[in-house]
PDB file of C-alpha atoms in Angstrom:
ATOM      1  CA  MET A 288      -6.777  61.495  44.767  1.00 43.00           C
ATOM      2  CA  GLY A 289      -6.540  59.951  41.954  1.00 46.00           C
ATOM      3  CA  ALA A 290      -3.723  58.039  42.206  1.00 47.00           C
ATOM      4  CA  ALA A 291      -4.674  56.767  45.688  1.00 47.00           C
ATOM      5  CA  VAL A 292      -7.666  55.452  44.544  1.00 45.00           C
ATOM      6  CA  SER A 293      -6.242  53.768  41.054  1.00 47.00           C
ATOM      7  CA  SER A 294      -3.333  51.924  43.577  1.00 52.00           C
ATOM      8  CA  PRO A 295      -5.312  49.218  45.010  1.00 47.00           C
ATOM      9  CA  ASP A 296      -7.010  48.472  41.742  1.00 52.00           C
ATOM     10  CA  LYS A 297      -3.462  48.380  39.928  1.00 52.00           C
ATOM     11  CA  ALA A 298      -2.178  46.185  43.420  1.00 46.00           C
ATOM     12  CA  GLU A 299      -5.293  43.864  42.144  1.00 48.00           C
ATOM     13  CA  ASN A 300      -4.542  43.744  38.827  1.00 54.00           C
ATOM     14  CA  GLU A 301      -1.453  42.467  39.260  1.00 51.00           C
ATOM     15  CA  GLU A 302      -2.360  40.063  41.670  1.00 48.00           C
ATOM     16  CA  ARG A 303      -4.720  38.732  39.599  1.00 51.00           C
ATOM     17  CA  SER A 304      -1.927  38.489  36.925  1.00 51.00           C
ATOM     18  CA  THR A 305       0.591  36.980  39.023  1.00 49.00           C
ATOM     19  CA  SER A 306      -1.693  34.438  39.950  1.00 48.00           C
ATOM     20  CA  GLN A 307      -2.904  33.426  36.701  1.00 51.00           C
ATOM     21  CA  SER A 308       0.770  33.322  35.196  1.00 54.00           C
ATOM     22  CA  SER A 309       1.413  31.061  37.908  1.00 60.00           C
ATOM     23  CA  ARG A 310      -1.128  28.472  36.941  1.00 70.00           C
ATOM     24  CA  PRO A 311       0.633  25.635  35.341  1.00 68.00           C
ATOM     25  CA  GLY A 312      -0.385  25.386  31.602  1.00 67.00           C
ATOM     26  CA  LEU A 313       0.635  22.225  29.268  1.00 64.00           C
ATOM     27  CA  GLY A 314       4.001  23.505  29.136  1.00 66.00           C
ATOM     28  CA  ASP A 315       4.647  21.986  32.530  1.00 70.00           C
ATOM     29  CA  ILE A 316       3.517  18.920  31.878  1.00 79.00           C
ATOM     30  CA  PRO A 317       6.500  16.462  32.055  1.00 81.00           C
ATOM     31  CA  GLU A 318       7.531  14.944  28.565  1.00 78.00           C
ATOM     32  CA  SER A 319       7.368  11.537  29.954  1.00 82.00           C
ATOM     33  CA  CYS A 320       3.456  12.043  30.591  1.00 88.00           C
ATOM     34  CA  ILE A 321       3.260  13.516  27.239  1.00 84.00           C
ATOM     35  CA  SER A 322       4.742  10.516  25.570  1.00 85.00           C
ATOM     36  CA  SER A 323       3.535   8.205  27.668  1.00 86.00           C
ATOM     37  CA  LEU A 324      -0.180  10.136  26.097  1.00 85.00           C
ATOM     38  CA  LEU A 325       0.719   9.993  22.652  1.00 88.00           C
ATOM     39  CA  MET A 326       1.312   6.260  22.516  1.00 87.00           C
ATOM     40  CA  ASN A 327      -2.019   5.650  22.664  1.00 86.00           C
ATOM     41  CA  LEU A 328      -2.784   7.848  19.685  1.00 87.00           C
ATOM     42  CA  ASP A 329      -2.788   7.170  15.916  1.00 87.00           C
ATOM     43  CA  PRO A 330       0.716   8.319  14.036  1.00 88.00           C
ATOM     44  CA  PRO A 331      -1.464  11.287  11.739  1.00 86.00           C
ATOM     45  CA  ASP A 332      -2.761  12.014  15.480  1.00 90.00           C
ATOM     46  CA  ILE A 333       0.564  12.597  17.538  1.00 89.00           C
ATOM     47  CA  CYS A 334       2.280  14.632  14.071  1.00 88.00           C
ATOM     48  CA  LYS A 335      -0.745  17.306  14.999  1.00 89.00           C
ATOM     49  CA  LEU A 336      -0.010  17.628  18.812  1.00 87.00           C
ATOM     50  CA  ALA A 337       3.640  18.159  17.962  1.00 87.00           C
ATOM     51  CA  ARG A 338       2.219  21.116  16.880  1.00 88.00           C
ATOM     52  CA  VAL A 339       0.999  22.483  20.271  1.00 85.00           C
ATOM     53  CA  ASN A 340       4.383  23.998  21.718  1.00 85.00           C
ATOM     54  CA  ARG A 341       8.206  22.445  22.324  1.00 86.00           C
ATOM     55  CA  ALA A 342       7.499  19.880  24.916  1.00 86.00           C
ATOM     56  CA  PHE A 343       4.694  18.194  23.374  1.00 86.00           C
ATOM     57  CA  HIS A 344       7.434  18.184  19.815  1.00 87.00           C
ATOM     58  CA  ARG A 345      10.354  16.630  22.079  1.00 88.00           C
ATOM     59  CA  ALA A 346       7.986  13.774  23.511  1.00 87.00           C
ATOM     60  CA  SER A 347       6.360  13.211  20.036  1.00 88.00           C
ATOM     61  CA  SER A 348      10.122  12.370  18.922  1.00 89.00           C
ATOM     62  CA  ALA A 349      10.822   9.519  21.655  1.00 89.00           C
ATOM     63  CA  ASP A 350      11.530   6.007  20.619  1.00 91.00           C
ATOM     64  CA  PHE A 351       9.458   4.027  22.387  1.00 90.00           C
ATOM     65  CA  VAL A 352       6.366   6.364  21.655  1.00 91.00           C
ATOM     66  CA  TRP A 353       6.740   5.110  17.661  1.00 91.00           C
ATOM     67  CA  GLU A 354       8.308   1.574  18.611  1.00 91.00           C
ATOM     68  CA  SER A 355       4.933   1.291  19.856  1.00 90.00           C
ATOM     69  CA  LYS A 356       3.484   2.359  16.612  1.00 91.00           C
ATOM     70  CA  LEU A 357       5.489  -0.099  14.095  1.00 92.00           C
ATOM     71  CA  PRO A 358       4.973  -3.747  13.794  1.00 91.00           C
ATOM     72  CA  PRO A 359       6.488  -6.690  14.957  1.00 90.00           C
ATOM     73  CA  SER A 360       7.619  -7.190  11.957  1.00 88.00           C
ATOM     74  CA  TYR A 361       9.517  -3.877  11.245  1.00 92.00           C
ATOM     75  CA  LYS A 362      13.292  -5.320  10.590  1.00 91.00           C
ATOM     76  CA  PHE A 363      11.927  -7.497   8.190  1.00 93.00           C
ATOM     77  CA  LEU A 364      10.763  -4.624   6.526  1.00 93.00           C
ATOM     78  CA  ALA A 365      13.077  -2.419   7.396  1.00 92.00           C
ATOM     79  CA  ASP A 366      16.071  -4.683   6.158  1.00 91.00           C
ATOM     80  CA  LYS A 367      14.053  -4.802   2.529  1.00 90.00           C
ATOM     81  CA  VAL A 368      14.197  -1.635   1.588  1.00 90.00           C
ATOM     82  CA  LEU A 369      16.620   0.020   4.507  1.00 88.00           C
ATOM     83  CA  SER A 370      20.326  -0.403   4.412  1.00 78.00           C
ATOM     84  CA  GLU A 371      21.756  -1.765   7.677  1.00 73.00           C
ATOM     85  CA  GLU A 372      23.924   1.716   8.206  1.00 67.00           C
ATOM     86  CA  ASN A 373      20.729   3.707   7.900  1.00 78.00           C
ATOM     87  CA  ILE A 374      19.215   1.892  10.227  1.00 84.00           C
ATOM     88  CA  ALA A 375      22.049   1.639  13.151  1.00 82.00           C
ATOM     89  CA  THR A 376      21.785   5.612  13.104  1.00 88.00           C
ATOM     90  CA  MET A 377      17.997   6.553  12.326  1.00 91.00           C
ATOM     91  CA  THR A 378      15.766   6.890  15.449  1.00 92.00           C
ATOM     92  CA  LYS A 379      12.352   5.081  15.360  1.00 92.00           C
ATOM     93  CA  LYS A 380      10.323   8.125  14.314  1.00 93.00           C
ATOM     94  CA  GLU A 381      12.547   8.301  10.885  1.00 93.00           C
ATOM     95  CA  ILE A 382      12.422   4.382  10.605  1.00 94.00           C
ATOM     96  CA  TYR A 383       8.172   4.868  10.524  1.00 94.00           C
ATOM     97  CA  ALA A 384       8.488   7.849   8.410  1.00 92.00           C
ATOM     98  CA  LYS A 385      10.635   6.029   6.188  1.00 94.00           C
ATOM     99  CA  LEU A 386       8.267   2.683   5.541  1.00 95.00           C
ATOM    100  CA  SER A 387       5.378   4.714   5.667  1.00 94.00           C
ATOM    101  CA  LEU A 388       6.327   5.985   2.294  1.00 95.00           C
ATOM    102  CA  PRO A 389       6.361   4.019  -0.793  1.00 96.00           C
ATOM    103  CA  ASN A 390       9.374   1.755  -1.271  1.00 96.00           C
ATOM    104  CA  ARG A 391      10.725  -0.129  -4.101  1.00 96.00           C
ATOM    105  CA  PHE A 392      12.577  -3.411  -3.869  1.00 95.00           C
ATOM    106  CA  ASP A 393      13.571  -6.482  -6.218  1.00 95.00           C
ATOM    107  CA  GLY A 394      15.022  -3.800  -8.250  1.00 94.00           C
ATOM    108  CA  GLY A 395      12.409  -2.111  -8.121  1.00 95.00           C
ATOM    109  CA  ALA A 396       9.472  -5.024  -9.733  1.00 97.00           C
ATOM    110  CA  LYS A 397       7.758  -4.281  -6.068  1.00 98.00           C
ATOM    111  CA  GLU A 398       6.906  -1.573  -4.039  1.00 97.00           C
ATOM    112  CA  VAL A 399       5.634  -1.550  -0.315  1.00 97.00           C
ATOM    113  CA  TRP A 400       4.756   0.834   2.554  1.00 96.00           C
ATOM    114  CA  LEU A 401       3.485   0.714   5.883  1.00 94.00           C
ATOM    115  CA  ASP A 402      -0.488   2.076   6.087  1.00 92.00           C
ATOM    116  CA  LYS A 403      -0.004   4.983   8.618  1.00 86.00           C
ATOM    117  CA  CYS A 404      -3.220   4.399  10.445  1.00 80.00           C
ATOM    118  CA  SER A 405      -3.511   0.489  10.761  1.00 83.00           C
ATOM    119  CA  GLY A 406       0.011  -0.168  10.802  1.00 86.00           C
ATOM    120  CA  LEU A 407      -0.453  -3.300   8.124  1.00 93.00           C
ATOM    121  CA  VAL A 408       1.623  -3.387   5.145  1.00 95.00           C
ATOM    122  CA  CYS A 409       0.537  -2.503   1.440  1.00 96.00           C
ATOM    123  CA  LEU A 410       2.551  -4.393  -1.440  1.00 97.00           C
ATOM    124  CA  PHE A 411       2.435  -3.767  -5.009  1.00 98.00           C
ATOM    125  CA  MET A 412       3.916  -6.299  -7.617  1.00 98.00           C
ATOM    126  CA  SER A 413       4.652  -5.071 -11.043  1.00 98.00           C
ATOM    127  CA  SER A 414       4.015  -7.403 -13.987  1.00 98.00           C
ATOM    128  CA  LYS A 415       7.466  -7.434 -14.360  1.00 98.00           C
ATOM    129  CA  SER A 416       8.180  -9.459 -11.166  1.00 98.00           C
ATOM    130  CA  LEU A 417       4.967 -11.876 -12.391  1.00 98.00           C
ATOM    131  CA  LYS A 418       5.522 -14.889 -14.483  1.00 98.00           C
ATOM    132  CA  ILE A 419       3.850 -14.779 -17.623  1.00 98.00           C
ATOM    133  CA  THR A 420       3.643 -17.916 -19.870  1.00 97.00           C
ATOM    134  CA  GLY A 421       4.834 -16.295 -23.175  1.00 97.00           C
ATOM    135  CA  ILE A 422       5.650 -13.191 -22.106  1.00 97.00           C
ATOM    136  CA  ASP A 423       9.159 -13.752 -24.079  1.00 96.00           C
ATOM    137  CA  ASP A 424       7.888 -13.951 -27.025  1.00 95.00           C
ATOM    138  CA  ARG A 425       6.827 -10.601 -29.105  1.00 94.00           C
ATOM    139  CA  ARG A 426       4.151 -12.524 -31.114  1.00 95.00           C
ATOM    140  CA  TYR A 427       1.911 -12.453 -27.869  1.00 97.00           C
ATOM    141  CA  TRP A 428       3.124 -10.170 -25.497  1.00 97.00           C
ATOM    142  CA  ASN A 429       4.907  -6.708 -25.347  1.00 96.00           C
ATOM    143  CA  TYR A 430       6.028  -4.423 -22.407  1.00 97.00           C
ATOM    144  CA  ILE A 431       4.302  -0.975 -23.466  1.00 97.00           C
ATOM    145  CA  PRO A 432       5.661   2.223 -21.309  1.00 96.00           C
ATOM    146  CA  THR A 433       2.142   4.168 -19.771  1.00 96.00           C
ATOM    147  CA  GLU A 434       1.897   7.161 -16.833  1.00 95.00           C
ATOM    148  CA  GLU A 435      -1.264   4.859 -16.086  1.00 96.00           C
ATOM    149  CA  SER A 436       0.970   2.443 -13.653  1.00 97.00           C
ATOM    150  CA  ARG A 437       2.850   3.405 -11.159  1.00 97.00           C
ATOM    151  CA  PHE A 438       5.942   1.279 -12.412  1.00 98.00           C
ATOM    152  CA  LYS A 439       5.518   2.916 -15.494  1.00 97.00           C
ATOM    153  CA  SER A 440       5.401   0.191 -17.582  1.00 97.00           C
ATOM    154  CA  VAL A 441       2.334  -2.661 -18.034  1.00 98.00           C
ATOM    155  CA  ALA A 442       2.047  -6.155 -20.089  1.00 98.00           C
ATOM    156  CA  TYR A 443       0.271  -5.629 -23.282  1.00 98.00           C
ATOM    157  CA  LEU A 444      -1.357  -9.190 -24.690  1.00 98.00           C
ATOM    158  CA  GLN A 445      -2.072  -8.784 -28.153  1.00 96.00           C
ATOM    159  CA  GLN A 446      -3.483 -12.390 -29.024  1.00 96.00           C
ATOM    160  CA  MET A 447      -3.005 -15.782 -27.514  1.00 96.00           C
ATOM    161  CA  TRP A 448      -4.715 -19.552 -26.454  1.00 96.00           C
ATOM    162  CA  TRP A 449      -3.036 -19.934 -23.374  1.00 97.00           C
ATOM    163  CA  VAL A 450      -3.107 -16.980 -20.578  1.00 98.00           C
ATOM    164  CA  GLU A 451      -1.803 -17.339 -17.647  1.00 98.00           C
ATOM    165  CA  VAL A 452       0.165 -15.156 -14.838  1.00 98.00           C
ATOM    166  CA  VAL A 453       1.547 -16.307 -11.700  1.00 98.00           C
ATOM    167  CA  GLY A 454       3.268 -14.375  -8.784  1.00 98.00           C
ATOM    168  CA  GLU A 455       4.933 -15.793  -5.733  1.00 98.00           C
ATOM    169  CA  LEU A 456       5.606 -14.131  -2.759  1.00 97.00           C
ATOM    170  CA  GLU A 457       7.269 -14.977   0.701  1.00 97.00           C
ATOM    171  CA  PHE A 458       6.799 -11.767   3.120  1.00 97.00           C
ATOM    172  CA  GLU A 459       6.812 -11.331   6.867  1.00 96.00           C
ATOM    173  CA  PHE A 460       3.528  -9.248   7.401  1.00 96.00           C
ATOM    174  CA  PRO A 461       2.836  -7.697  10.320  1.00 95.00           C
ATOM    175  CA  VAL A 462      -0.683  -9.682  11.524  1.00 94.00           C
ATOM    176  CA  GLY A 463      -3.838  -8.857   9.980  1.00 94.00           C
ATOM    177  CA  SER A 464      -6.319  -9.462   7.362  1.00 96.00           C
ATOM    178  CA  TYR A 465      -5.366  -9.189   3.275  1.00 97.00           C
ATOM    179  CA  SER A 466      -6.898  -9.293   0.266  1.00 97.00           C
ATOM    180  CA  LEU A 467      -4.954  -9.942  -3.126  1.00 98.00           C
ATOM    181  CA  VAL A 468      -6.175  -8.177  -5.814  1.00 98.00           C
ATOM    182  CA  PHE A 469      -5.111  -7.730  -9.770  1.00 98.00           C
ATOM    183  CA  ARG A 470      -5.031  -4.686 -11.417  1.00 98.00           C
ATOM    184  CA  LEU A 471      -6.239  -5.264 -15.366  1.00 98.00           C
ATOM    185  CA  GLN A 472      -7.350  -3.152 -18.420  1.00 98.00           C
ATOM    186  CA  LEU A 473      -9.194  -4.690 -21.327  1.00 98.00           C
ATOM    187  CA  GLY A 474      -7.630  -2.232 -23.985  1.00 97.00           C
ATOM    188  CA  LYS A 475      -4.545  -0.256 -24.514  1.00 96.00           C
ATOM    189  CA  ALA A 476      -4.933   3.768 -23.766  1.00 94.00           C
ATOM    190  CA  SER A 477      -2.959   5.908 -25.327  1.00 91.00           C
ATOM    191  CA  LYS A 478      -2.807  10.277 -25.404  1.00 88.00           C
ATOM    192  CA  ARG A 479      -4.208  12.134 -28.276  1.00 89.00           C
ATOM    193  CA  LEU A 480      -4.248  15.628 -28.476  1.00 88.00           C
ATOM    194  CA  GLY A 481      -3.560  15.644 -24.723  1.00 87.00           C
ATOM    195  CA  ARG A 482      -6.851  13.458 -24.042  1.00 92.00           C
ATOM    196  CA  ARG A 483      -6.882  10.146 -23.180  1.00 93.00           C
ATOM    197  CA  VAL A 484      -7.882   7.305 -25.966  1.00 94.00           C
ATOM    198  CA  CYS A 485      -8.186   3.507 -25.519  1.00 95.00           C
ATOM    199  CA  ASN A 486      -7.674   1.264 -28.704  1.00 94.00           C
ATOM    200  CA  VAL A 487     -10.265  -1.681 -27.474  1.00 95.00           C
ATOM    201  CA  ASP A 488      -9.771  -3.241 -31.546  1.00 95.00           C
ATOM    202  CA  GLN A 489      -7.921  -6.067 -30.158  1.00 95.00           C
ATOM    203  CA  VAL A 490     -10.108  -7.076 -27.109  1.00 97.00           C
ATOM    204  CA  HIS A 491     -11.708 -10.468 -27.719  1.00 97.00           C
ATOM    205  CA  GLY A 492     -12.309 -13.765 -26.155  1.00 96.00           C
ATOM    206  CA  TRP A 493     -13.233 -12.865 -22.931  1.00 97.00           C
ATOM    207  CA  ASP A 494     -16.619 -12.971 -23.255  1.00 95.00           C
ATOM    208  CA  ILE A 495     -16.562 -16.830 -24.139  1.00 96.00           C
ATOM    209  CA  ASN A 496     -15.279 -18.081 -20.821  1.00 96.00           C
ATOM    210  CA  PRO A 497     -15.039 -16.618 -17.225  1.00 97.00           C
ATOM    211  CA  VAL A 498     -10.975 -16.654 -15.579  1.00 98.00           C
ATOM    212  CA  ARG A 499     -10.120 -18.547 -13.011  1.00 98.00           C
ATOM    213  CA  PHE A 500      -8.635 -16.667 -10.188  1.00 98.00           C
ATOM    214  CA  GLN A 501      -6.366 -18.632  -7.377  1.00 98.00           C
ATOM    215  CA  LEU A 502      -4.727 -17.481  -3.718  1.00 98.00           C
ATOM    216  CA  SER A 503      -3.122 -20.131  -1.528  1.00 98.00           C
ATOM    217  CA  THR A 504      -0.980 -19.897   1.744  1.00 98.00           C
ATOM    218  CA  SER A 505       2.117 -22.157   2.791  1.00 97.00           C
ATOM    219  CA  ASP A 506      -0.041 -22.040   6.523  1.00 95.00           C
ATOM    220  CA  GLY A 507      -2.870 -23.936   4.268  1.00 97.00           C
ATOM    221  CA  GLN A 508      -5.402 -21.113   2.783  1.00 98.00           C
ATOM    222  CA  HIS A 509      -7.090 -20.837  -0.147  1.00 97.00           C
ATOM    223  CA  SER A 510      -9.246 -19.117  -1.946  1.00 97.00           C
ATOM    224  CA  VAL A 511     -10.180 -19.767  -5.657  1.00 98.00           C
ATOM    225  CA  SER A 512     -13.090 -17.384  -7.797  1.00 96.00           C
ATOM    226  CA  GLU A 513     -13.676 -17.378 -11.333  1.00 97.00           C
ATOM    227  CA  CYS A 514     -15.020 -14.216 -13.670  1.00 96.00           C
ATOM    228  CA  TYR A 515     -15.547 -12.962 -16.897  1.00 97.00           C
ATOM    229  CA  LEU A 516     -13.478 -10.118 -17.409  1.00 97.00           C
ATOM    230  CA  HIS A 517     -15.600  -6.535 -18.239  1.00 95.00           C
ATOM    231  CA  GLY A 518     -15.100  -2.457 -18.565  1.00 94.00           C
ATOM    232  CA  PRO A 519     -12.923  -2.476 -21.364  1.00 96.00           C
ATOM    233  CA  GLY A 520     -10.948   0.904 -21.369  1.00 96.00           C
ATOM    234  CA  GLU A 521     -10.816   1.191 -17.821  1.00 96.00           C
ATOM    235  CA  TRP A 522      -8.777  -0.193 -15.104  1.00 97.00           C
ATOM    236  CA  VAL A 523     -10.521  -2.812 -12.827  1.00 97.00           C
ATOM    237  CA  TYR A 524      -9.386  -4.122  -9.716  1.00 97.00           C
ATOM    238  CA  TYR A 525      -9.976  -8.050  -9.730  1.00 97.00           C
ATOM    239  CA  HIS A 526      -9.867  -9.773  -6.403  1.00 96.00           C
ATOM    240  CA  VAL A 527      -8.184 -13.127  -5.838  1.00 98.00           C
ATOM    241  CA  GLY A 528      -8.936 -13.831  -2.840  1.00 97.00           C
ATOM    242  CA  ASP A 529      -8.437 -13.079   1.196  1.00 97.00           C
ATOM    243  CA  PHE A 530      -6.005 -14.687   3.589  1.00 97.00           C
ATOM    244  CA  VAL A 531      -5.114 -14.073   7.625  1.00 97.00           C
ATOM    245  CA  VAL A 532      -2.095 -13.750   8.959  1.00 97.00           C
ATOM    246  CA  GLU A 533      -2.193 -14.593  12.749  1.00 95.00           C
ATOM    247  CA  LYS A 534       1.945 -15.232  13.889  1.00 91.00           C
ATOM    248  CA  PRO A 535       4.013 -12.374  13.740  1.00 88.00           C
ATOM    249  CA  ASN A 536       7.391 -12.321  13.323  1.00 89.00           C
ATOM    250  CA  GLU A 537       7.126 -15.444  10.326  1.00 93.00           C
ATOM    251  CA  GLN A 538       7.067 -15.213   6.774  1.00 95.00           C
ATOM    252  CA  THR A 539       4.259 -16.181   4.817  1.00 96.00           C
ATOM    253  CA  CYS A 540       4.648 -17.776   1.078  1.00 97.00           C
ATOM    254  CA  ILE A 541       2.007 -17.113  -1.551  1.00 98.00           C
ATOM    255  CA  LYS A 542       1.224 -18.373  -4.596  1.00 98.00           C
ATOM    256  CA  PHE A 543      -1.754 -16.839  -6.803  1.00 98.00           C
ATOM    257  CA  SER A 544      -2.757 -16.993  -9.977  1.00 98.00           C
ATOM    258  CA  MET A 545      -4.977 -15.531 -13.088  1.00 98.00           C
ATOM    259  CA  ALA A 546      -5.656 -18.013 -16.080  1.00 98.00           C
ATOM    260  CA  GLN A 547      -7.777 -18.433 -19.075  1.00 97.00           C
ATOM    261  CA  ILE A 548      -6.337 -21.964 -20.902  1.00 95.00           C
ATOM    262  CA  ASP A 549      -9.276 -22.551 -22.931  1.00 94.00           C
ATOM    263  CA  CYS A 550      -7.506 -23.083 -26.481  1.00 92.00           C
ATOM    264  CA  THR A 551     -10.776 -22.749 -27.926  1.00 93.00           C
ATOM    265  CA  HIS A 552     -10.294 -19.878 -28.968  1.00 94.00           C
ATOM    266  CA  THR A 553      -7.647 -16.812 -28.664  1.00 96.00           C
ATOM    267  CA  LYS A 554      -7.743 -14.358 -26.642  1.00 97.00           C
ATOM    268  CA  GLY A 555      -6.342 -10.782 -26.724  1.00 97.00           C
ATOM    269  CA  GLY A 556      -6.118  -6.916 -25.716  1.00 97.00           C
ATOM    270  CA  LEU A 557      -5.360  -7.312 -22.288  1.00 98.00           C
ATOM    271  CA  CYS A 558      -3.389  -4.875 -20.074  1.00 98.00           C
ATOM    272  CA  VAL A 559      -2.102  -6.401 -16.675  1.00 98.00           C
ATOM    273  CA  ASP A 560       0.377  -3.635 -14.598  1.00 98.00           C
ATOM    274  CA  SER A 561       0.227  -5.122 -11.517  1.00 98.00           C
ATOM    275  CA  ALA A 562      -0.963  -7.394  -8.151  1.00 98.00           C
ATOM    276  CA  ILE A 563      -1.688  -5.967  -5.228  1.00 98.00           C
ATOM    277  CA  ILE A 564      -1.880  -7.156  -1.596  1.00 98.00           C
ATOM    278  CA  CYS A 565      -3.479  -4.419   0.866  1.00 96.00           C
ATOM    279  CA  PRO A 566      -5.459  -4.639   4.453  1.00 95.00           C
ATOM    280  CA  THR A 567      -8.720  -6.415   3.216  1.00 94.00           C
ATOM    281  CA  LEU A 568     -10.370  -3.347   4.441  1.00 88.00           C
ATOM    282  CA  PHE A 569      -8.916  -1.224   1.759  1.00 82.00           C
ATOM    283  CA  LYS A 570     -10.435  -3.684  -1.028  1.00 70.00           C
ATOM    284  CA  GLU A 571     -13.571  -1.396  -0.816  1.00 69.00           C
ATOM    285  CA  ARG A 572     -11.599   1.475  -1.715  1.00 70.00           C
ATOM    286  CA  LEU A 573     -10.083  -0.031  -4.804  1.00 70.00           C
ATOM    287  CA  GLU A 574     -12.759  -0.779  -6.072  1.00 62.00           C
ATOM    288  CA  LYS A 575     -14.579   2.115  -6.236  1.00 58.00           C
ATOM    289  CA  THR A 576     -11.330   4.004  -7.623  1.00 54.00           C
TER     290      THR A 576
END
């Protein structure tokens, strides 16, 4: 009797199980549809969804998904940091992943990468890529090694009357708004017994007159500002100016400088690490670091 009673229940359970297993799931969505969906997401979200199942993983690797995340000028950037042989054999996902990492160029004096969220460029120019008046005369300037720079060295001014640092760059930027800043420090930092110490004995002359910062672009944008250097012993980001790139696939020539050329007094004790070009929305983040 027990068997007779349980038989309908068993059949009902099997029917319910069959019904549930026949329902469509995420794995039944066509990969082409998934890829089209992923095109509307930011790269970090695409990578998260790639873990859902195999279909999502395969769809997330489609070339047209990642080509939509690359800026129109990505070929210029790829040519700067990747060899032609590598580009020819790489998928668009691999190219995007490579360009999203810091890549050195110009003999290691500059570093660039593609921001994963905005699709804009971040570019660092070391002190060795800048034209510094008197840099070859060791009475005035020296390059000193330090772990506090991504380039492992900074230009250090001991003492000079005419202080001028000039940079020039021709680059194909993705369309967007950018800011240029100098990363500077008054004083020379070092390690003593495992602790950071900063020698400010040679810091002088920066409180008499402000430093003049200038920026100009090949399409007529200009910016001029003045600021006193401050915060001995700390790395400070000094804003030079902003510029806007409106046309894709066109190179922009940028000239910028910082100068304190009042020869009535000497200046000294300054570390010049780098000049940085980043999306304008990142400028506040830099200033807080």
